[in-house]
Amino acid sequence: MTLDINDLKRGSLIVFEKDPYIVLSAKHSHIGRGGASLQAKIKNLRTGKVLDKGFKSADTFEEANIERLDAVFIYERNDEYWFNEKSDKSKRFSLDEEAIGEQVKFLKANLEVKAFLFNNEFINIELPIKVDYRVIEAPPNIRGNTSSGGDKVVTIEGGGKITVPLFIEEGDNIRVNTDTGEYSERI
């Protein structure tokens, strides 16, 4: 199916320069008698690179035929991240760190994800928006200038580092927004 710039919105899947992309943001504009244009931020699902692109009203795109499958993260070894299909544990696949991008710091054993399948090849994953983690390393609270509430950086299971309020301690369970990489709440 062919799409034009009016069809593009956040979450649209397109083929651009022979690679599958997801639209992260799209801002339409129309100036006077000129044609409509679109300023979009798109992410390459194969490499993880994010581009800021401007498109004109004459531009058309092929809709990317991407299948989303439920998958489970198993382990990481030698910068390869291994998953299996949720419905069949014998069907395993791996992705490298470059393809997954910033999401690698939020991977933990047995985390359920959505896997993107393009032309019968697994190209990337999508994490749930909110995930619960155990804090495995936290510096001690420091008294002092806490008029702004105070923050500190902790390490969560899987190895990611995030900023949390001072009251979070080692062993606490917290909820993290994986889209923004921000602390959400203690559970």
Short mmCIF file of N, CA and C in Angstrom, two decimals:
data_model
loop_
_atom_site.label_atom_id
_atom_site.label_comp_id
_atom_site.label_asym_id
_atom_site.label_seq_id
_atom_site.Cartn_x
_atom_site.Cartn_y
_atom_site.Cartn_z
N MET A 1 0.84 -1.17 0.00
CA MET A 1 0.00 0.00 0.00
C MET A 1 0.89 1.24 0.00
N THR A 2 0.51 2.23 -0.80
CA THR A 2 1.27 3.47 -0.90
C THR A 2 0.69 4.52 0.04
N LEU A 3 1.58 5.19 0.77
CA LEU A 3 1.17 6.23 1.70
C LEU A 3 1.72 7.57 1.24
N ASP A 4 0.98 8.66 1.53
CA ASP A 4 1.55 9.99 1.29
C ASP A 4 1.79 10.65 2.65
N ILE A 5 2.24 11.90 2.64
CA ILE A 5 2.62 12.53 3.91
C ILE A 5 1.43 12.72 4.85
N ASN A 6 0.22 12.79 4.31
CA ASN A 6 -0.97 12.95 5.16
C ASN A 6 -1.30 11.68 5.95
N ASP A 7 -0.79 10.54 5.48
CA ASP A 7 -1.05 9.26 6.16
C ASP A 7 -0.06 8.99 7.29
N LEU A 8 1.04 9.73 7.32
CA LEU A 8 2.08 9.46 8.32
C LEU A 8 1.73 10.08 9.67
N LYS A 9 1.85 9.27 10.71
CA LYS A 9 1.64 9.73 12.08
C LYS A 9 2.54 8.89 12.98
N ARG A 10 2.60 9.24 14.25
CA ARG A 10 3.44 8.50 15.20
C ARG A 10 3.06 7.02 15.16
N GLY A 11 4.06 6.16 14.99
CA GLY A 11 3.82 4.72 14.97
C GLY A 11 3.66 4.13 13.58
N SER A 12 3.56 4.98 12.53
CA SER A 12 3.44 4.46 11.17
C SER A 12 4.71 3.72 10.78
N LEU A 13 4.55 2.63 10.04
CA LEU A 13 5.68 1.83 9.58
C LEU A 13 5.83 2.02 8.08
N ILE A 14 7.00 2.51 7.64
CA ILE A 14 7.21 2.80 6.22
C ILE A 14 8.53 2.20 5.76
N VAL A 15 8.66 2.09 4.42
CA VAL A 15 9.92 1.72 3.81
C VAL A 15 10.50 3.00 3.22
N PHE A 16 11.70 3.38 3.67
CA PHE A 16 12.37 4.58 3.21
C PHE A 16 13.80 4.20 2.86
N GLU A 17 14.21 4.48 1.64
CA GLU A 17 15.54 4.10 1.16
C GLU A 17 15.80 2.61 1.38
N LYS A 18 14.82 1.79 1.09
CA LYS A 18 14.85 0.31 1.12
C LYS A 18 14.97 -0.30 2.51
N ASP A 19 14.83 0.51 3.56
CA ASP A 19 14.88 0.00 4.92
C ASP A 19 13.57 0.31 5.64
N PRO A 20 13.18 -0.54 6.59
CA PRO A 20 11.95 -0.27 7.35
C PRO A 20 12.20 0.78 8.43
N TYR A 21 11.27 1.72 8.55
CA TYR A 21 11.35 2.80 9.54
C TYR A 21 10.04 2.88 10.30
N ILE A 22 10.13 3.38 11.54
CA ILE A 22 8.93 3.70 12.30
C ILE A 22 8.96 5.22 12.51
N VAL A 23 7.79 5.85 12.38
CA VAL A 23 7.68 7.29 12.58
C VAL A 23 7.57 7.55 14.08
N LEU A 24 8.55 8.30 14.62
CA LEU A 24 8.54 8.64 16.04
C LEU A 24 7.73 9.90 16.31
N SER A 25 7.79 10.87 15.39
CA SER A 25 6.98 12.08 15.50
C SER A 25 6.77 12.66 14.11
N ALA A 26 5.65 13.32 13.92
CA ALA A 26 5.32 13.91 12.63
C ALA A 26 4.62 15.24 12.86
N LYS A 27 5.15 16.30 12.23
CA LYS A 27 4.55 17.62 12.36
C LYS A 27 4.24 18.14 10.96
N HIS A 28 2.95 18.27 10.69
CA HIS A 28 2.50 18.76 9.39
C HIS A 28 2.49 20.28 9.39
N SER A 29 2.83 20.88 8.24
CA SER A 29 2.75 22.34 8.13
C SER A 29 2.34 22.71 6.71
N HIS A 30 1.68 23.84 6.61
CA HIS A 30 1.24 24.36 5.32
C HIS A 30 1.46 25.87 5.37
N ILE A 31 2.30 26.37 4.49
CA ILE A 31 2.65 27.78 4.51
C ILE A 31 2.07 28.47 3.28
N GLY A 32 1.13 29.37 3.51
CA GLY A 32 0.56 30.20 2.43
C GLY A 32 0.15 29.40 1.22
N ARG A 33 0.62 29.85 0.05
CA ARG A 33 0.26 29.19 -1.20
C ARG A 33 1.18 28.01 -1.51
N GLY A 34 2.19 27.84 -0.70
CA GLY A 34 3.11 26.72 -0.93
C GLY A 34 2.44 25.39 -0.62
N GLY A 35 3.10 24.33 -0.98
CA GLY A 35 2.55 23.01 -0.72
C GLY A 35 2.71 22.61 0.74
N ALA A 36 2.01 21.58 1.11
CA ALA A 36 2.11 21.06 2.47
C ALA A 36 3.46 20.36 2.62
N SER A 37 3.94 20.34 3.87
CA SER A 37 5.18 19.62 4.14
C SER A 37 5.05 18.90 5.48
N LEU A 38 5.97 18.02 5.71
CA LEU A 38 5.96 17.23 6.94
C LEU A 38 7.38 17.18 7.48
N GLN A 39 7.54 17.54 8.74
CA GLN A 39 8.83 17.37 9.43
C GLN A 39 8.66 16.14 10.32
N ALA A 40 9.45 15.12 10.08
CA ALA A 40 9.27 13.86 10.79
C ALA A 40 10.59 13.38 11.40
N LYS A 41 10.46 12.70 12.52
CA LYS A 41 11.59 12.01 13.13
C LYS A 41 11.29 10.54 12.92
N ILE A 42 12.18 9.85 12.20
CA ILE A 42 11.96 8.45 11.87
C ILE A 42 13.14 7.61 12.36
N LYS A 43 12.84 6.38 12.77
CA LYS A 43 13.88 5.48 13.29
C LYS A 43 13.99 4.26 12.39
N ASN A 44 15.23 3.98 11.97
CA ASN A 44 15.50 2.81 11.17
C ASN A 44 15.39 1.58 12.06
N LEU A 45 14.49 0.68 11.73
CA LEU A 45 14.27 -0.50 12.57
C LEU A 45 15.38 -1.54 12.43
N ARG A 46 16.17 -1.42 11.38
CA ARG A 46 17.27 -2.37 11.20
C ARG A 46 18.53 -1.93 11.96
N THR A 47 18.84 -0.62 11.92
CA THR A 47 20.08 -0.13 12.53
C THR A 47 19.86 0.65 13.82
N GLY A 48 18.63 1.12 14.05
CA GLY A 48 18.36 1.90 15.25
C GLY A 48 18.65 3.38 15.10
N LYS A 49 19.16 3.83 13.95
CA LYS A 49 19.49 5.24 13.75
C LYS A 49 18.21 6.06 13.62
N VAL A 50 18.22 7.24 14.23
CA VAL A 50 17.08 8.16 14.17
C VAL A 50 17.44 9.32 13.25
N LEU A 51 16.54 9.64 12.33
CA LEU A 51 16.76 10.72 11.37
C LEU A 51 15.68 11.78 11.52
N ASP A 52 16.04 13.04 11.34
CA ASP A 52 15.07 14.13 11.19
C ASP A 52 14.97 14.40 9.70
N LYS A 53 13.79 14.22 9.13
CA LYS A 53 13.63 14.38 7.68
C LYS A 53 12.46 15.30 7.38
N GLY A 54 12.62 16.08 6.33
CA GLY A 54 11.53 16.91 5.83
C GLY A 54 10.99 16.28 4.55
N PHE A 55 9.68 16.17 4.44
CA PHE A 55 9.06 15.58 3.26
C PHE A 55 8.09 16.58 2.63
N LYS A 56 8.00 16.54 1.31
CA LYS A 56 7.08 17.42 0.58
C LYS A 56 5.81 16.64 0.22
N SER A 57 4.78 17.37 -0.18
CA SER A 57 3.48 16.73 -0.43
C SER A 57 3.55 15.71 -1.57
N ALA A 58 4.51 15.84 -2.47
CA ALA A 58 4.61 14.90 -3.60
C ALA A 58 5.26 13.57 -3.18
N ASP A 59 5.89 13.52 -2.02
CA ASP A 59 6.57 12.30 -1.58
C ASP A 59 5.56 11.21 -1.23
N THR A 60 5.88 9.99 -1.65
CA THR A 60 5.04 8.84 -1.29
C THR A 60 5.94 7.77 -0.67
N PHE A 61 5.32 6.90 0.10
CA PHE A 61 6.04 5.86 0.81
C PHE A 61 5.31 4.55 0.66
N GLU A 62 6.08 3.47 0.70
CA GLU A 62 5.49 2.14 0.74
C GLU A 62 5.28 1.78 2.21
N GLU A 63 4.12 1.25 2.53
CA GLU A 63 3.87 0.82 3.90
C GLU A 63 4.72 -0.43 4.16
N ALA A 64 5.45 -0.42 5.26
CA ALA A 64 6.31 -1.56 5.59
C ALA A 64 5.45 -2.71 6.10
N ASN A 65 5.63 -3.86 5.49
CA ASN A 65 4.89 -5.05 5.91
C ASN A 65 5.69 -5.73 7.02
N ILE A 66 5.44 -5.28 8.24
CA ILE A 66 6.18 -5.78 9.39
C ILE A 66 5.23 -6.54 10.29
N GLU A 67 5.65 -7.76 10.60
CA GLU A 67 4.86 -8.59 11.52
C GLU A 67 5.44 -8.42 12.91
N ARG A 68 4.56 -8.31 13.90
CA ARG A 68 5.00 -8.20 15.30
C ARG A 68 4.66 -9.50 16.01
N LEU A 69 5.70 -10.11 16.58
CA LEU A 69 5.51 -11.37 17.30
C LEU A 69 5.88 -11.18 18.77
N ASP A 70 5.20 -11.93 19.64
CA ASP A 70 5.56 -11.94 21.05
C ASP A 70 6.83 -12.76 21.21
N ALA A 71 7.81 -12.19 21.92
CA ALA A 71 9.08 -12.87 22.14
C ALA A 71 9.52 -12.65 23.58
N VAL A 72 10.51 -13.42 24.00
CA VAL A 72 11.04 -13.34 25.36
C VAL A 72 12.57 -13.21 25.28
N PHE A 73 13.13 -12.25 26.02
CA PHE A 73 14.58 -12.09 26.08
C PHE A 73 15.15 -13.19 26.96
N ILE A 74 16.19 -13.88 26.46
CA ILE A 74 16.78 -14.99 27.20
C ILE A 74 18.10 -14.57 27.86
N TYR A 75 19.09 -14.14 27.04
CA TYR A 75 20.38 -13.77 27.59
C TYR A 75 21.18 -12.97 26.57
N GLU A 76 22.33 -12.42 27.04
CA GLU A 76 23.26 -11.68 26.20
C GLU A 76 24.61 -12.35 26.28
N ARG A 77 25.28 -12.52 25.13
CA ARG A 77 26.63 -13.06 25.11
C ARG A 77 27.37 -12.48 23.91
N ASN A 78 28.57 -11.96 24.14
CA ASN A 78 29.40 -11.39 23.08
C ASN A 78 28.65 -10.35 22.25
N ASP A 79 27.94 -9.46 22.93
CA ASP A 79 27.16 -8.39 22.28
C ASP A 79 26.06 -8.90 21.35
N GLU A 80 25.65 -10.14 21.54
CA GLU A 80 24.49 -10.68 20.84
C GLU A 80 23.40 -10.89 21.88
N TYR A 81 22.22 -10.43 21.57
CA TYR A 81 21.08 -10.53 22.49
C TYR A 81 20.12 -11.58 21.93
N TRP A 82 19.91 -12.63 22.72
CA TRP A 82 19.14 -13.80 22.27
C TRP A 82 17.73 -13.78 22.80
N PHE A 83 16.79 -14.11 21.92
CA PHE A 83 15.37 -14.14 22.22
C PHE A 83 14.80 -15.45 21.71
N ASN A 84 13.62 -15.80 22.21
CA ASN A 84 12.87 -16.89 21.61
C ASN A 84 11.43 -16.43 21.43
N GLU A 85 10.77 -17.05 20.44
CA GLU A 85 9.36 -16.74 20.24
C GLU A 85 8.59 -17.26 21.45
N LYS A 86 7.63 -16.48 21.91
CA LYS A 86 6.89 -16.86 23.11
C LYS A 86 6.08 -18.13 22.87
N SER A 87 5.57 -18.29 21.66
CA SER A 87 4.73 -19.45 21.35
C SER A 87 5.54 -20.73 21.13
N ASP A 88 6.83 -20.60 20.79
CA ASP A 88 7.66 -21.78 20.52
C ASP A 88 9.09 -21.49 20.97
N LYS A 89 9.47 -22.00 22.14
CA LYS A 89 10.78 -21.70 22.71
C LYS A 89 11.94 -22.23 21.88
N SER A 90 11.67 -23.16 20.99
CA SER A 90 12.75 -23.70 20.16
C SER A 90 13.11 -22.74 19.02
N LYS A 91 12.27 -21.78 18.73
CA LYS A 91 12.54 -20.80 17.67
C LYS A 91 13.25 -19.61 18.28
N ARG A 92 14.58 -19.60 18.14
CA ARG A 92 15.41 -18.55 18.74
C ARG A 92 15.98 -17.66 17.65
N PHE A 93 16.26 -16.43 18.04
CA PHE A 93 16.92 -15.48 17.13
C PHE A 93 17.75 -14.52 17.96
N SER A 94 18.71 -13.88 17.31
CA SER A 94 19.55 -12.92 18.03
C SER A 94 19.59 -11.61 17.27
N LEU A 95 19.85 -10.55 18.03
CA LEU A 95 20.04 -9.21 17.47
C LEU A 95 21.30 -8.63 18.09
N ASP A 96 21.98 -7.78 17.35
CA ASP A 96 23.17 -7.15 17.94
C ASP A 96 22.79 -5.83 18.61
N GLU A 97 23.73 -5.32 19.39
CA GLU A 97 23.48 -4.11 20.19
C GLU A 97 23.15 -2.91 19.31
N GLU A 98 23.77 -2.83 18.14
CA GLU A 98 23.53 -1.71 17.24
C GLU A 98 22.07 -1.65 16.80
N ALA A 99 21.47 -2.81 16.50
CA ALA A 99 20.08 -2.84 16.06
C ALA A 99 19.13 -2.46 17.19
N ILE A 100 19.39 -2.94 18.39
CA ILE A 100 18.49 -2.69 19.51
C ILE A 100 18.64 -1.27 20.05
N GLY A 101 19.85 -0.75 20.00
CA GLY A 101 20.10 0.63 20.43
C GLY A 101 20.01 0.82 21.93
N GLU A 102 19.47 1.96 22.35
CA GLU A 102 19.40 2.34 23.76
C GLU A 102 18.57 1.37 24.61
N GLN A 103 17.73 0.59 23.97
CA GLN A 103 16.85 -0.33 24.71
C GLN A 103 17.62 -1.43 25.43
N VAL A 104 18.89 -1.69 25.05
CA VAL A 104 19.63 -2.80 25.66
C VAL A 104 19.76 -2.64 27.17
N LYS A 105 19.83 -1.40 27.65
CA LYS A 105 20.01 -1.22 29.10
C LYS A 105 18.76 -1.60 29.89
N PHE A 106 17.64 -1.82 29.21
CA PHE A 106 16.41 -2.21 29.89
C PHE A 106 16.07 -3.68 29.73
N LEU A 107 16.95 -4.45 29.07
CA LEU A 107 16.69 -5.88 28.89
C LEU A 107 17.06 -6.63 30.17
N LYS A 108 16.18 -7.53 30.58
CA LYS A 108 16.45 -8.42 31.72
C LYS A 108 15.89 -9.78 31.37
N ALA A 109 16.41 -10.82 32.00
CA ALA A 109 16.00 -12.19 31.69
C ALA A 109 14.48 -12.34 31.81
N ASN A 110 13.91 -13.06 30.86
CA ASN A 110 12.47 -13.38 30.80
C ASN A 110 11.57 -12.19 30.57
N LEU A 111 12.12 -11.06 30.08
CA LEU A 111 11.30 -9.90 29.74
C LEU A 111 10.58 -10.16 28.43
N GLU A 112 9.25 -9.98 28.44
CA GLU A 112 8.47 -10.17 27.21
C GLU A 112 8.54 -8.90 26.38
N VAL A 113 8.82 -9.07 25.08
CA VAL A 113 8.95 -7.95 24.14
C VAL A 113 8.16 -8.27 22.88
N LYS A 114 8.04 -7.29 22.00
CA LYS A 114 7.48 -7.50 20.66
C LYS A 114 8.66 -7.51 19.70
N ALA A 115 8.73 -8.52 18.86
CA ALA A 115 9.80 -8.62 17.86
C ALA A 115 9.25 -8.22 16.50
N PHE A 116 10.04 -7.44 15.75
CA PHE A 116 9.65 -7.01 14.41
C PHE A 116 10.24 -7.97 13.38
N LEU A 117 9.38 -8.52 12.53
CA LEU A 117 9.79 -9.44 11.47
C LEU A 117 9.55 -8.76 10.13
N PHE A 118 10.62 -8.52 9.36
CA PHE A 118 10.54 -7.84 8.06
C PHE A 118 11.22 -8.73 7.02
N ASN A 119 10.50 -9.10 5.98
CA ASN A 119 11.01 -10.00 4.94
C ASN A 119 11.61 -11.27 5.54
N ASN A 120 10.87 -11.89 6.47
CA ASN A 120 11.27 -13.13 7.15
C ASN A 120 12.58 -13.01 7.92
N GLU A 121 12.92 -11.81 8.37
CA GLU A 121 14.14 -11.59 9.15
C GLU A 121 13.77 -10.75 10.38
N PHE A 122 14.23 -11.20 11.56
CA PHE A 122 14.00 -10.42 12.77
C PHE A 122 14.94 -9.22 12.72
N ILE A 123 14.38 -8.01 12.84
CA ILE A 123 15.21 -6.82 12.69
C ILE A 123 15.31 -5.97 13.94
N ASN A 124 14.35 -6.07 14.86
CA ASN A 124 14.39 -5.25 16.06
C ASN A 124 13.34 -5.72 17.04
N ILE A 125 13.31 -5.07 18.22
CA ILE A 125 12.33 -5.38 19.24
C ILE A 125 11.71 -4.10 19.77
N GLU A 126 10.61 -4.25 20.46
CA GLU A 126 9.95 -3.14 21.13
C GLU A 126 9.66 -3.58 22.55
N LEU A 127 10.12 -2.78 23.51
CA LEU A 127 9.90 -3.10 24.93
C LEU A 127 8.52 -2.61 25.36
N PRO A 128 7.96 -3.23 26.42
CA PRO A 128 6.74 -2.66 27.01
C PRO A 128 7.08 -1.25 27.52
N ILE A 129 6.10 -0.36 27.57
CA ILE A 129 6.37 1.02 27.98
C ILE A 129 6.81 1.08 29.44
N LYS A 130 6.15 0.35 30.31
CA LYS A 130 6.54 0.36 31.72
C LYS A 130 6.95 -1.05 32.15
N VAL A 131 8.13 -1.13 32.79
CA VAL A 131 8.67 -2.41 33.23
C VAL A 131 9.14 -2.27 34.66
N ASP A 132 8.95 -3.34 35.45
CA ASP A 132 9.38 -3.35 36.84
C ASP A 132 10.79 -3.93 36.95
N TYR A 133 11.64 -3.27 37.75
CA TYR A 133 13.02 -3.72 37.94
C TYR A 133 13.36 -3.70 39.42
N ARG A 134 14.36 -4.51 39.79
CA ARG A 134 14.91 -4.47 41.14
C ARG A 134 16.18 -3.64 41.09
N VAL A 135 16.34 -2.75 42.08
CA VAL A 135 17.55 -1.93 42.16
C VAL A 135 18.66 -2.81 42.73
N ILE A 136 19.75 -3.00 41.96
CA ILE A 136 20.83 -3.87 42.42
C ILE A 136 22.00 -3.10 43.00
N GLU A 137 22.06 -1.80 42.73
CA GLU A 137 23.14 -0.99 43.29
C GLU A 137 22.66 0.44 43.43
N ALA A 138 22.79 0.98 44.66
CA ALA A 138 22.37 2.35 44.91
C ALA A 138 23.34 3.01 45.88
N PRO A 139 23.79 4.23 45.57
CA PRO A 139 24.67 4.92 46.51
C PRO A 139 23.88 5.32 47.76
N PRO A 140 24.57 5.54 48.88
CA PRO A 140 23.85 5.95 50.09
C PRO A 140 23.24 7.34 49.92
N ASN A 141 22.19 7.60 50.68
CA ASN A 141 21.57 8.92 50.65
C ASN A 141 22.52 9.93 51.27
N ILE A 142 22.60 11.10 50.68
CA ILE A 142 23.47 12.15 51.20
C ILE A 142 22.61 13.32 51.63
N ARG A 143 22.73 13.67 52.89
CA ARG A 143 21.99 14.84 53.36
C ARG A 143 22.65 16.09 52.82
N GLY A 144 21.84 17.10 52.62
CA GLY A 144 22.38 18.35 52.10
C GLY A 144 21.31 19.13 51.41
N ASN A 145 21.63 19.69 50.26
CA ASN A 145 20.68 20.53 49.54
C ASN A 145 19.62 19.66 48.88
N THR A 146 18.53 19.44 49.58
CA THR A 146 17.44 18.63 49.03
C THR A 146 16.19 19.46 48.83
N SER A 147 16.36 20.77 48.68
CA SER A 147 15.18 21.63 48.49
C SER A 147 14.47 21.29 47.19
N SER A 148 15.22 20.74 46.22
CA SER A 148 14.59 20.35 44.95
C SER A 148 14.17 18.89 44.96
N GLY A 149 14.22 18.24 46.10
CA GLY A 149 13.82 16.83 46.18
C GLY A 149 15.02 15.91 46.20
N GLY A 150 16.02 16.18 45.38
CA GLY A 150 17.22 15.37 45.36
C GLY A 150 17.09 14.11 44.52
N ASP A 151 18.11 13.82 43.75
CA ASP A 151 18.13 12.64 42.88
C ASP A 151 19.47 11.93 43.04
N LYS A 152 19.49 10.66 42.62
CA LYS A 152 20.73 9.90 42.55
C LYS A 152 20.60 8.89 41.43
N VAL A 153 21.73 8.37 40.96
CA VAL A 153 21.74 7.38 39.88
C VAL A 153 21.93 6.00 40.49
N VAL A 154 21.04 5.06 40.10
CA VAL A 154 21.12 3.69 40.59
C VAL A 154 21.26 2.74 39.40
N THR A 155 21.70 1.51 39.70
CA THR A 155 21.81 0.47 38.68
C THR A 155 20.66 -0.51 38.89
N ILE A 156 19.95 -0.82 37.80
CA ILE A 156 18.83 -1.76 37.87
C ILE A 156 19.25 -3.09 37.27
N GLU A 157 18.48 -4.15 37.56
CA GLU A 157 18.82 -5.47 36.99
C GLU A 157 18.86 -5.34 35.47
N GLY A 158 19.83 -5.99 34.87
CA GLY A 158 20.07 -5.83 33.45
C GLY A 158 21.22 -4.87 33.18
N GLY A 159 21.58 -4.07 34.21
CA GLY A 159 22.75 -3.21 34.08
C GLY A 159 22.48 -1.76 33.74
N GLY A 160 21.22 -1.40 33.46
CA GLY A 160 20.90 -0.01 33.13
C GLY A 160 21.05 0.91 34.32
N LYS A 161 21.36 2.17 34.05
CA LYS A 161 21.48 3.17 35.10
C LYS A 161 20.41 4.23 34.87
N ILE A 162 19.66 4.54 35.94
CA ILE A 162 18.63 5.57 35.83
C ILE A 162 18.66 6.48 37.04
N THR A 163 18.10 7.67 36.87
CA THR A 163 18.02 8.65 37.95
C THR A 163 16.73 8.44 38.72
N VAL A 164 16.85 8.37 40.05
CA VAL A 164 15.68 8.13 40.92
C VAL A 164 15.72 9.10 42.09
N PRO A 165 14.62 9.24 42.83
CA PRO A 165 14.64 10.07 44.04
C PRO A 165 15.56 9.46 45.10
N LEU A 166 15.99 10.29 46.06
CA LEU A 166 16.94 9.85 47.09
C LEU A 166 16.44 8.70 47.96
N PHE A 167 15.11 8.55 48.14
CA PHE A 167 14.61 7.52 49.05
C PHE A 167 14.69 6.10 48.49
N ILE A 168 15.03 5.93 47.21
CA ILE A 168 15.16 4.59 46.61
C ILE A 168 16.46 3.97 47.10
N GLU A 169 16.39 2.72 47.55
CA GLU A 169 17.56 2.03 48.07
C GLU A 169 17.76 0.70 47.36
N GLU A 170 18.95 0.13 47.55
CA GLU A 170 19.27 -1.17 46.98
C GLU A 170 18.25 -2.20 47.44
N GLY A 171 17.77 -3.02 46.51
CA GLY A 171 16.77 -4.04 46.85
C GLY A 171 15.34 -3.60 46.58
N ASP A 172 15.11 -2.29 46.41
CA ASP A 172 13.75 -1.80 46.12
C ASP A 172 13.33 -2.23 44.72
N ASN A 173 12.03 -2.38 44.53
CA ASN A 173 11.47 -2.63 43.21
C ASN A 173 10.87 -1.33 42.71
N ILE A 174 11.25 -0.96 41.47
CA ILE A 174 10.76 0.28 40.89
C ILE A 174 10.19 0.03 39.50
N ARG A 175 9.35 0.94 39.05
CA ARG A 175 8.77 0.88 37.70
C ARG A 175 9.45 1.96 36.87
N VAL A 176 9.89 1.59 35.66
CA VAL A 176 10.62 2.50 34.78
C VAL A 176 9.88 2.63 33.46
N ASN A 177 9.80 3.87 32.94
CA ASN A 177 9.25 4.12 31.61
C ASN A 177 10.39 3.88 30.62
N THR A 178 10.30 2.81 29.81
CA THR A 178 11.39 2.46 28.90
C THR A 178 11.45 3.38 27.69
N ASP A 179 10.38 4.11 27.39
CA ASP A 179 10.41 5.08 26.29
C ASP A 179 11.32 6.25 26.63
N THR A 180 11.16 6.77 27.85
CA THR A 180 11.91 7.96 28.26
C THR A 180 13.13 7.62 29.10
N GLY A 181 13.19 6.41 29.65
CA GLY A 181 14.29 6.02 30.52
C GLY A 181 14.19 6.64 31.90
N GLU A 182 12.98 7.04 32.29
CA GLU A 182 12.80 7.73 33.56
C GLU A 182 12.12 6.85 34.59
N TYR A 183 12.46 7.11 35.85
CA TYR A 183 11.81 6.48 37.00
C TYR A 183 10.34 6.87 36.99
N SER A 184 9.47 5.90 37.28
CA SER A 184 8.04 6.18 37.31
C SER A 184 7.49 6.13 38.73
N GLU A 185 7.76 4.99 39.44
CA GLU A 185 7.26 4.86 40.81
C GLU A 185 7.94 3.69 41.50
N ARG A 186 7.85 3.68 42.83
CA ARG A 186 8.34 2.55 43.62
C ARG A 186 7.16 1.62 43.83
N ILE A 187 7.40 0.30 43.75
CA ILE A 187 6.30 -0.66 43.93
C ILE A 187 6.58 -1.63 45.06
#
